[in-house]
Amino acid sequence: MEDSWVAKEEGSAYTRGSMVRTKLQAAFPHLVRYGLLLLPLSVVLTFIVIPLVRTVWESFLAINARGLATGPAGLKNYRELFASHLFRLVLRNTLLYAVLSVILCLVIAFFLSLLLNQKRNFSSRPLLIGLFSPTVIPMIAAASVWQYFLAPRFGLVDRMLSFLGLGHENWLGHPGTALGVLVLLFVWKYAPYFTLFLLAGLQSIPPEVREALRTEDPHHLYSFRKVILPVIAPMISFVTVMSVVYALETVDPVYVLTQGGPNNGTNLIMYYLYNLGFNYFSWGMAAALSTLLMAGLSALSAFALITLERRTFHWQ
Amino acid sequence: MAMKKKVRAFLVSLVALLWGFPTLWVLYEAFFMRNRGVGFTWENFREAFSAAPFAQYFMNTLVIVLGLLLVQLIFGAVVGFILARYDFPLKSLITAVFIMQIVIPIYAVMIQDYQLLRSFHLLDTKAGIMLPYAVSGIAVLSFRQAFRSVPRELEEAARLDGYNTLGVFRRVYLPQSLPAAIAFAVISVTYHWTDFLWPLIVTNTASSRPVVVGLAMIGLSSEAAMQWNLLAAATAIVVLPLLVVFALSTRRILAAFVATFNW
């Protein structure tokens, strides 16, 4: 598309004779800019935009197990997907997991941010390290920590239970408790991280306003609802969207801790997509699911981006 | 009031203890759990290093993370500068393409990208892991924002001193974007160092496997073989360097985490 524009520019320059030189001179900086943009643009086009278009396109094609398109399929891939019992179970698991994780995470993050907000030098370093250690370690490492912790008979949790005479529990061996473990792991990993953002929102209240609130309304009954909440509302919506995205994209702990089991009780949507593409080789269904996920997740991230942009405009 | 403060301090400490404990316990067991009894030992680490080439894994992660960061910073600075300072046809369309890179999750195009890499013969290479991420929309947007807030007078003064565009870019704009670059570096390094599914799919051998994928493999095999000490040591190998770095500059890293999202 850049080339066509340049060609047009040059063509008009030739017809106008004396303006050739000035026109070319004016076009040259543009050419340099397009030239510099060409490589990064083509990387994004090759690995994001074109695959995106192809995925949507292929979701309407019949595709064999070797990944070759054999003809148009209409909505067959989508129908097959929604007809699958496994997919319905996966949807149910994902919904339950996402709702529980997001609510727990947000409630804890909110109270934690209020706790940490009071005084600037309140928190000591060991405290911060303890609180944010899950934030800085990779999700896989966090899952390994919990795998070690919950190991049947050997792990600390089971050892404590048997010390108290409560017997053993294979936490990852039952669908209900396994999903619960995944939820707790998510909350443990991400609640402090989201606290940081809410804290940043709280601290964007100007000091003089905070001082005025302290003297005028010492119990924060009025100011909380009328000043603090409106100020961090955009941050709350941003954090909510981010946590929903993170919950929907959860795959690492599933891979390490449960491999979707037992009885597909922890088979979440990303893990299912991974299996569709790389273990079951159902490329058509995988393309359909990718399309749906893409629509949902990109709408969510776009929403998060817009709320944040609006927040910066609001405060400047 | 003092009472309230104490309650608050107690609550925060309790939460910090609760959150820090699991990791601390694994570290403790990795160093102190012997086959018989309890005492300091390197045995678990020796076993973990002989069970998997962790040095190689770390090297791979280092190359991937730092290489990506370098490429992303260069592309981000150049594209951000052009978008911040110049007007040209199709500018908004081009900006939209870079925003798409942020908004579209890689998971949604993962299978296509995998097939693309296979046709380029880049499967099981570090370059293959890096390529889809080489241009970061977040880098572009944060550089654009940083360059926009540079006052025009500064540029004009530099031009009067005889700097050309490249000189202005290097001497005026780049230094001003340093905070944005550092904040982006924190986000990029954390993201790619912890990224799992994509490198898992792309790699099959130790030659390009990052440490996170290696740890997951150890986790699966040690669960099967009930070698829990191996898992503890492997987790410690991955977690310790991070925690040491975090302990050394706690506040700066936390601040950087938040600052990145203040475009």
XYZ file of C-alpha atoms in Angstrom:
579
model
C 0.000 0.000 0.000
C 2.940 2.314 0.591
C 4.250 1.708 -2.914
C 1.035 2.729 -4.600
C 0.994 5.990 -2.769
C 4.583 6.740 -3.725
C 3.876 5.898 -7.363
C 0.934 8.273 -7.421
C 3.056 11.003 -5.930
C 5.779 10.505 -8.526
C 3.282 10.332 -11.409
C 1.715 13.650 -10.535
C 5.172 15.162 -10.174
C 6.126 14.176 -13.704
C 3.018 15.785 -15.228
C 3.674 19.109 -13.608
C 7.181 19.597 -14.951
C 8.727 22.344 -12.887
C 7.320 20.994 -9.668
C 9.144 17.681 -10.075
C 12.067 18.575 -7.883
C 10.080 20.148 -5.047
C 7.559 17.316 -5.076
C 10.288 14.685 -4.917
C 12.023 16.589 -2.179
C 8.794 16.656 -0.234
C 8.242 12.945 -0.824
C 11.734 11.851 0.160
C 11.272 12.093 3.973
C 8.060 10.107 3.584
C 9.980 7.455 1.677
C 12.525 7.222 4.469
C 9.727 6.870 7.020
C 7.981 4.145 5.055
C 11.302 2.401 4.554
C 11.988 2.363 8.277
C 8.453 1.183 9.027
C 8.585 -1.596 6.438
C 10.438 -4.246 8.459
C 8.511 -3.902 11.753
C 5.242 -3.686 9.844
C 5.961 -6.830 7.892
C 6.847 -8.731 11.077
C 3.480 -7.837 12.616
C 1.669 -8.545 9.360
C 3.369 -11.943 8.908
C 2.979 -13.241 12.438
C -0.174 -11.536 13.696
C -2.420 -9.971 11.087
C -2.201 -12.509 8.253
C -2.436 -15.549 10.608
C -5.458 -13.851 12.133
C -7.170 -13.511 8.768
C -6.200 -17.067 7.821
C -7.517 -18.482 11.098
C -10.885 -16.814 10.616
C -10.953 -17.972 6.970
C -10.022 -21.554 7.819
C -12.658 -21.741 10.520
C -15.182 -21.829 7.662
C -13.323 -24.532 5.708
C -13.222 -28.302 6.023
C -9.674 -29.250 6.992
C -8.236 -32.753 7.136
C -5.914 -34.076 9.818
C -2.831 -33.078 7.820
C -3.898 -29.442 7.876
C -5.010 -29.232 4.234
C -8.256 -27.497 3.330
C -10.621 -29.761 1.387
C -13.486 -27.372 0.709
C -15.891 -24.884 2.258
C -17.696 -26.053 5.372
C -19.926 -23.132 6.327
C -20.573 -23.192 10.039
C -19.842 -26.918 10.385
C -16.700 -26.426 12.499
C -18.590 -24.190 14.909
C -21.524 -26.588 15.098
C -19.184 -29.500 15.742
C -17.467 -27.530 18.470
C -20.658 -26.671 20.315
C -22.053 -30.165 19.831
C -19.011 -31.667 21.564
C -19.654 -32.766 25.139
C -16.038 -32.165 26.016
C -16.205 -28.571 24.798
C -19.312 -27.897 26.887
C -17.564 -29.319 29.919
C -14.532 -27.168 29.142
C -16.744 -24.073 28.880
C -18.343 -24.863 32.223
C -14.943 -25.417 33.880
C -13.529 -22.221 32.409
C -16.532 -20.166 33.468
C -16.444 -21.511 37.017
C -12.678 -21.062 37.240
C -12.717 -17.534 35.793
C -15.591 -16.267 37.946
C -14.165 -17.669 41.182
C -10.589 -16.552 40.449
C -11.504 -13.055 39.335
C -13.835 -12.321 42.242
C -11.460 -13.669 44.889
C -8.512 -11.951 43.283
C -10.227 -8.563 43.059
C -11.626 -8.617 46.579
C -8.240 -9.513 48.059
C -6.411 -7.012 45.847
C -8.826 -4.263 46.807
C -8.447 -4.752 50.547
C -4.716 -5.239 50.247
C -4.367 -1.958 48.354
C -6.327 -0.135 51.065
C -4.094 -1.740 53.712
C -0.888 -0.801 51.936
C -1.988 2.703 50.990
C -1.827 4.317 54.401
C 1.748 5.504 54.750
C 4.518 5.618 52.229
C 7.309 4.034 54.261
C 5.047 1.698 56.085
C 6.011 -1.524 54.399
C 9.359 -3.044 55.207
C 11.420 -4.845 52.595
C 10.978 -8.450 53.856
C 7.244 -7.829 53.904
C 7.224 -6.637 50.307
C 9.433 -9.536 49.217
C 7.101 -12.028 50.858
C 3.993 -10.464 49.449
C 5.265 -10.026 45.913
C 7.375 -13.164 45.581
C 4.557 -14.926 43.678
C 4.396 -11.945 41.318
C 8.035 -12.139 40.252
C 8.301 -15.898 39.774
C 7.062 -17.551 36.563
C 3.645 -19.225 36.632
C 5.341 -22.572 35.948
C 7.541 -22.129 39.026
C 4.495 -21.124 41.078
C 2.732 -24.265 39.893
C 5.804 -26.337 40.794
C 5.819 -24.819 44.277
C 2.226 -25.898 44.740
C 2.810 -29.280 43.168
C 5.507 -29.839 45.759
C 3.294 -28.486 48.503
C 0.315 -30.667 47.668
C 2.173 -33.866 46.793
C 0.174 -36.803 48.170
C 1.619 -38.107 51.456
C 4.886 -36.283 50.959
C 3.813 -32.630 50.633
C 3.565 -30.273 53.571
C -0.222 -30.026 53.403
C -0.685 -33.775 53.672
C 1.976 -34.088 56.354
C 0.181 -31.468 58.438
C -3.172 -33.164 57.889
C -1.833 -36.527 58.996
C -0.129 -34.838 61.971
C -3.553 -33.553 62.977
C -4.949 -37.031 62.379
C -7.107 -36.015 59.424
C -5.766 -38.586 56.996
C -4.645 -38.035 53.421
C -6.147 -36.167 50.561
C -5.120 -36.358 46.924
C -5.847 -32.716 46.186
C -5.243 -32.980 42.479
C -7.039 -36.321 42.228
C -10.652 -35.099 42.410
C -12.255 -32.764 39.857
C -13.637 -30.376 42.498
C -10.550 -29.968 44.647
C -8.266 -29.851 41.615
C -10.173 -26.900 40.159
C -10.133 -25.307 43.608
C -6.348 -25.662 43.723
C -6.088 -23.936 40.341
C -8.269 -21.077 41.596
C -6.168 -20.656 44.733
C -2.992 -20.751 42.708
C -4.330 -17.985 40.460
C -5.315 -15.859 43.445
C -1.963 -16.435 45.132
C -0.067 -15.529 41.982
C -2.020 -12.506 40.780
C -3.754 -10.805 43.728
C -0.581 -8.906 44.793
C 0.089 -7.962 41.174
C -3.335 -6.379 40.777
C -2.927 -4.753 44.181
C -0.043 -2.776 42.692
C -2.319 -1.229 40.081
C -5.057 -0.368 42.544
C -2.411 1.105 44.836
C -1.144 3.257 41.986
C -4.719 4.425 41.452
C -5.118 5.307 45.106
C -1.835 7.185 45.181
C -2.809 9.298 42.222
C -5.106 11.187 44.588
C -3.232 14.498 45.090
C -1.718 14.893 48.599
C -3.621 18.104 49.317
C -6.903 16.369 48.550
C -5.922 13.494 50.817
C -4.994 15.941 53.584
C -8.327 17.723 53.220
C -10.173 14.417 53.372
C -8.306 13.437 56.510
C -9.384 16.553 58.399
C -12.863 16.938 56.941
C -13.896 13.325 57.037
C -11.775 11.321 59.482
C -13.825 8.144 59.221
C -13.777 8.040 55.414
C -17.481 7.318 55.313
C -18.375 10.001 52.816
C -15.046 10.443 51.087
C -14.658 6.763 50.291
C -17.779 6.647 48.189
C -17.595 10.134 46.719
C -13.860 10.655 46.157
C -11.783 7.502 46.464
C -14.064 5.124 44.603
C -14.588 7.390 41.567
C -10.824 7.981 41.362
C -9.899 4.309 41.265
C -12.972 3.207 39.303
C -11.100 3.198 35.952
C -8.273 1.255 37.590
C -10.761 -1.247 38.986
C -12.313 -1.804 35.589
C -8.867 -2.146 34.019
C -7.775 -4.687 36.631
C -11.047 -6.574 36.256
C -10.619 -6.904 32.522
C -6.969 -7.892 32.884
C -7.798 -10.562 35.446
C -10.543 -11.960 33.213
C -8.060 -12.124 30.329
C -5.431 -13.780 32.517
C -7.958 -16.294 33.843
C -9.163 -17.197 30.343
C -5.581 -17.582 29.151
C -4.597 -19.906 32.009
C -2.776 -22.914 30.646
C 0.603 -23.314 32.393
C -0.669 -24.655 35.751
C -3.083 -26.995 33.969
C -0.213 -28.453 31.984
C 1.986 -28.958 35.041
C -0.503 -29.849 37.769
C -3.394 -31.783 36.230
C -3.067 -32.133 32.432
C -6.762 -31.307 32.342
C -7.730 -34.229 34.544
C -9.154 -35.908 36.489
C -12.068 -36.693 34.158
C -11.430 -33.409 32.316
C -12.481 -31.631 35.507
C -9.738 -29.023 35.078
C -9.670 -28.924 31.301
C -9.717 -25.162 30.660
C -10.313 -23.514 27.324
C -6.689 -22.724 26.431
C -5.553 -26.218 27.301
C -8.392 -27.598 25.184
C -7.311 -25.384 22.275
C -3.742 -26.606 22.640
C -4.952 -30.210 22.560
C -7.223 -29.592 19.569
C -4.323 -28.206 17.581
C -1.373 -30.271 18.731
C -2.751 -33.565 20.031
C -6.121 -34.233 18.353
C -5.176 -32.472 15.086
C -8.735 -31.172 14.681
C -7.541 -28.126 12.792
C -11.001 -26.991 11.715
C -12.423 -26.987 15.230
C -9.216 -25.418 16.495
C -9.575 -22.588 13.963
C -13.193 -22.048 15.016
C -12.277 -21.940 18.698
C -9.315 -19.643 17.968
C -11.638 -17.266 16.137
C -14.068 -17.146 19.039
C -11.267 -16.659 21.567
C -9.685 -13.984 19.443
C -12.934 -12.044 19.223
C -13.547 -12.294 22.952
C -10.036 -11.666 24.204
C -9.185 -8.851 21.808
C -12.430 -7.072 22.661
C -11.486 -7.349 26.336
C -7.928 -6.074 25.831
C -9.135 -3.232 23.630
C -11.550 -2.261 26.373
C -8.728 -2.320 28.942
C -6.539 -0.156 26.726
C -9.304 2.384 26.197
C -10.108 2.675 29.906
C -6.446 3.318 30.633
C -6.039 5.913 27.891
C -9.106 7.675 29.161
C -7.715 7.681 32.676
C -4.498 9.432 31.582
C -6.463 12.015 29.648
C -8.649 12.590 32.627
C -5.760 13.336 34.942
C -3.718 15.628 32.713
C -5.301 5.499 66.121
C -2.193 3.652 67.272
C -4.329 0.598 67.797
C -5.633 0.825 64.271
C -2.096 1.066 62.964
C -1.102 -2.071 64.819
C -4.049 -4.008 63.466
C -3.142 -2.870 59.991
C 0.521 -3.858 60.439
C -0.538 -7.230 61.774
C -2.873 -7.883 58.852
C -0.280 -6.910 56.270
C 2.356 -9.100 57.923
C -0.064 -12.004 58.050
C -0.869 -11.716 54.359
C 2.821 -11.336 53.481
C 3.664 -14.441 55.511
C 0.854 -16.410 53.899
C 1.935 -15.358 50.429
C 5.661 -15.791 50.963
C 5.555 -19.074 52.828
C 5.089 -21.671 50.028
C 8.111 -20.439 48.071
C 10.202 -20.127 51.208
C 9.325 -23.678 52.207
C 10.368 -25.130 48.859
C 13.671 -23.237 49.063
C 14.221 -24.536 52.585
C 13.532 -28.138 51.618
C 15.719 -27.864 48.537
C 18.676 -26.912 50.732
C 17.950 -28.871 53.870
C 16.126 -32.059 52.942
C 18.376 -35.089 52.916
C 17.540 -38.697 52.348
C 18.096 -39.247 56.036
C 17.328 -36.451 58.468
C 17.666 -32.719 57.998
C 20.771 -30.634 57.347
C 22.347 -28.381 54.789
C 23.145 -30.174 51.543
C 23.960 -29.513 47.879
C 22.902 -33.046 46.986
C 19.450 -32.071 45.639
C 20.945 -29.437 43.384
C 23.600 -31.813 42.079
C 20.862 -34.274 41.233
C 18.740 -31.633 39.516
C 21.661 -30.416 37.419
C 22.464 -33.960 36.341
C 18.807 -34.714 35.576
C 18.420 -31.781 33.162
C 20.853 -29.370 31.451
C 19.816 -26.336 33.466
C 22.889 -24.349 32.473
C 21.898 -24.760 28.840
C 18.280 -23.875 29.640
C 19.370 -20.695 31.416
C 21.611 -19.774 28.508
C 18.683 -20.234 26.105
C 16.385 -18.123 28.250
C 19.035 -15.418 28.511
C 19.584 -15.298 24.758
C 15.845 -15.276 24.030
C 14.909 -12.657 26.616
C 17.785 -10.233 26.029
C 17.775 -10.679 22.262
C 14.057 -9.992 22.141
C 14.395 -6.981 24.406
C 17.084 -5.465 22.197
C 15.085 -5.982 19.007
C 11.859 -4.734 20.584
C 13.573 -1.602 21.926
C 15.118 -0.752 18.558
C 11.882 -1.272 16.633
C 9.868 0.454 19.369
C 12.102 3.539 19.442
C 12.253 3.964 15.668
C 8.549 3.353 15.042
C 7.541 5.352 18.113
C 9.651 8.294 16.946
C 8.170 8.288 13.448
C 4.615 8.015 14.787
C 5.152 10.698 17.424
C 6.847 13.348 15.312
C 5.654 13.055 11.715
C 2.436 13.077 9.762
C 2.139 11.015 6.616
C -0.545 9.206 4.631
C -1.893 5.956 6.152
C -0.431 6.840 9.546
C -3.520 5.829 11.489
C -3.769 2.522 9.631
C -0.118 1.772 10.426
C -0.665 2.691 14.071
C -3.663 0.363 14.120
C -1.494 -2.535 12.925
C 0.862 -2.025 15.873
C -2.057 -1.771 18.283
C -3.349 -5.051 16.875
C -0.114 -6.647 18.024
C -1.075 -5.737 21.617
C -4.714 -6.658 21.379
C -4.541 -9.996 19.503
C -3.418 -12.726 21.910
C -0.701 -14.957 20.480
C -2.737 -17.984 21.565
C -5.325 -17.222 18.924
C -2.779 -17.361 16.077
C -0.529 -19.973 17.690
C -1.351 -22.819 15.313
C -0.871 -20.646 12.219
C 2.416 -19.304 13.566
C 3.564 -22.842 14.271
C 2.874 -23.865 10.670
C 4.620 -20.705 9.474
C 7.729 -21.554 11.478
C 7.673 -25.087 10.143
C 7.646 -23.794 6.578
C 10.575 -21.486 7.443
C 12.421 -24.460 9.044
C 12.641 -22.498 12.277
C 11.017 -25.036 14.626
C 13.133 -25.879 17.657
C 15.248 -22.721 17.291
C 15.586 -19.685 19.499
C 14.881 -17.437 16.510
C 11.589 -19.281 16.031
C 10.554 -18.579 19.609
C 11.461 -14.914 19.224
C 10.130 -14.038 15.765
C 6.394 -13.549 16.465
C 7.279 -11.239 19.367
C 10.028 -9.253 17.614
C 7.894 -6.117 17.328
C 6.063 -5.088 20.482
C 3.080 -2.783 20.212
C 3.498 -1.819 23.848
C 7.070 -0.674 23.129
C 5.849 1.368 20.162
C 3.107 3.026 22.189
C 5.284 3.788 25.210
C 8.061 5.284 23.081
C 5.502 7.281 21.128
C 4.105 8.671 24.361
C 7.560 9.478 25.740
C 8.650 11.235 22.535
C 5.442 13.238 22.360
C 6.087 14.768 25.758
C 9.523 16.079 24.698
C 9.131 19.863 24.262
C 9.559 21.096 20.681
C 11.874 23.882 21.875
C 14.456 21.282 22.877
C 14.510 19.898 19.353
C 14.695 23.360 17.811
C 17.600 24.320 20.049
C 19.448 21.154 19.040
C 18.822 21.895 15.362
C 20.251 25.399 15.822
C 23.339 23.719 17.253
C 23.674 21.884 13.946
C 22.270 18.441 14.725
C 20.546 16.551 11.907
C 17.502 14.351 12.452
C 19.548 11.340 13.524
C 21.513 13.517 15.955
C 18.310 15.006 17.377
C 16.880 11.506 17.768
C 19.957 10.252 19.588
C 20.859 13.282 21.697
C 17.465 14.801 22.457
C 14.755 12.171 22.185
C 16.409 8.925 23.240
C 17.703 10.215 26.617
C 14.219 11.537 27.394
C 12.674 8.133 26.759
C 14.935 6.276 29.174
C 12.291 5.861 31.934
C 9.796 4.498 29.403
C 12.449 2.140 28.022
C 13.303 0.817 31.487
C 9.658 0.332 32.368
C 9.091 -1.509 29.108
C 12.193 -3.627 29.696
C 10.768 -4.844 33.006
C 7.495 -5.880 31.399
C 9.138 -7.487 28.382
C 11.702 -9.441 30.396
C 9.070 -10.696 32.849
C 6.699 -11.678 30.095
C 9.172 -13.578 27.946
C 11.079 -15.131 30.789
C 7.815 -16.587 32.103
C 6.225 -17.383 28.732
C 5.469 -21.099 28.529
C 3.040 -22.459 25.960
C 4.634 -20.956 22.857
C 8.208 -22.121 23.640
C 6.793 -25.501 24.676
C 5.208 -25.938 21.262
C 8.196 -24.675 19.285
C 10.946 -26.633 21.066
C 11.587 -30.390 21.158
C 15.179 -30.570 22.335
C 17.334 -29.018 25.021
C 19.217 -26.964 22.425
C 16.664 -24.140 22.427
C 14.389 -24.978 25.363
C 14.017 -22.129 27.883
C 14.324 -22.810 31.596
C 10.595 -22.510 32.303
C 9.789 -25.314 29.881
C 12.640 -27.357 31.344
C 11.171 -26.930 34.825
C 7.756 -28.097 33.631
C 9.376 -31.244 32.185
C 11.119 -31.914 35.508
C 7.820 -31.384 37.319
C 6.040 -33.958 35.172
C 8.813 -36.539 35.361
C 9.454 -36.176 39.077
C 5.776 -36.560 39.841
C 5.777 -39.801 37.884
C 8.928 -41.039 39.620
C 8.080 -39.557 43.054
C 11.431 -37.730 43.111
C 10.165 -34.747 45.010
C 13.618 -33.513 46.052
C 14.437 -33.119 42.369
C 11.377 -30.907 41.915
C 12.256 -28.774 44.940
C 15.811 -28.217 43.742
C 14.729 -27.479 40.160
C 12.147 -24.968 41.393
C 14.781 -23.350 43.604
C 17.164 -23.083 40.652
C 14.548 -21.177 38.699
C 13.213 -19.042 41.530
C 16.352 -18.089 43.456
C 18.015 -15.766 40.930
C 14.735 -13.895 40.503
C 14.155 -13.515 44.217
C 17.731 -12.317 44.754
C 17.349 -9.651 42.070
C 13.960 -8.702 43.463
C 15.351 -8.467 47.007
C 18.149 -6.194 45.823
C 15.876 -3.588 44.241
C 12.404 -4.323 45.578
C 10.837 -0.899 45.336
C 12.283 -0.009 41.973
C 10.941 -3.187 40.375
C 7.503 -2.729 41.930
C 7.380 0.886 40.758
C 8.407 -0.157 37.267
C 5.636 -2.745 37.150
C 3.040 -0.070 37.688
C 4.635 2.758 35.705
C 4.508 0.791 32.486
C 0.790 1.113 32.262
C 0.817 4.898 32.575
C 1.006 5.643 28.882
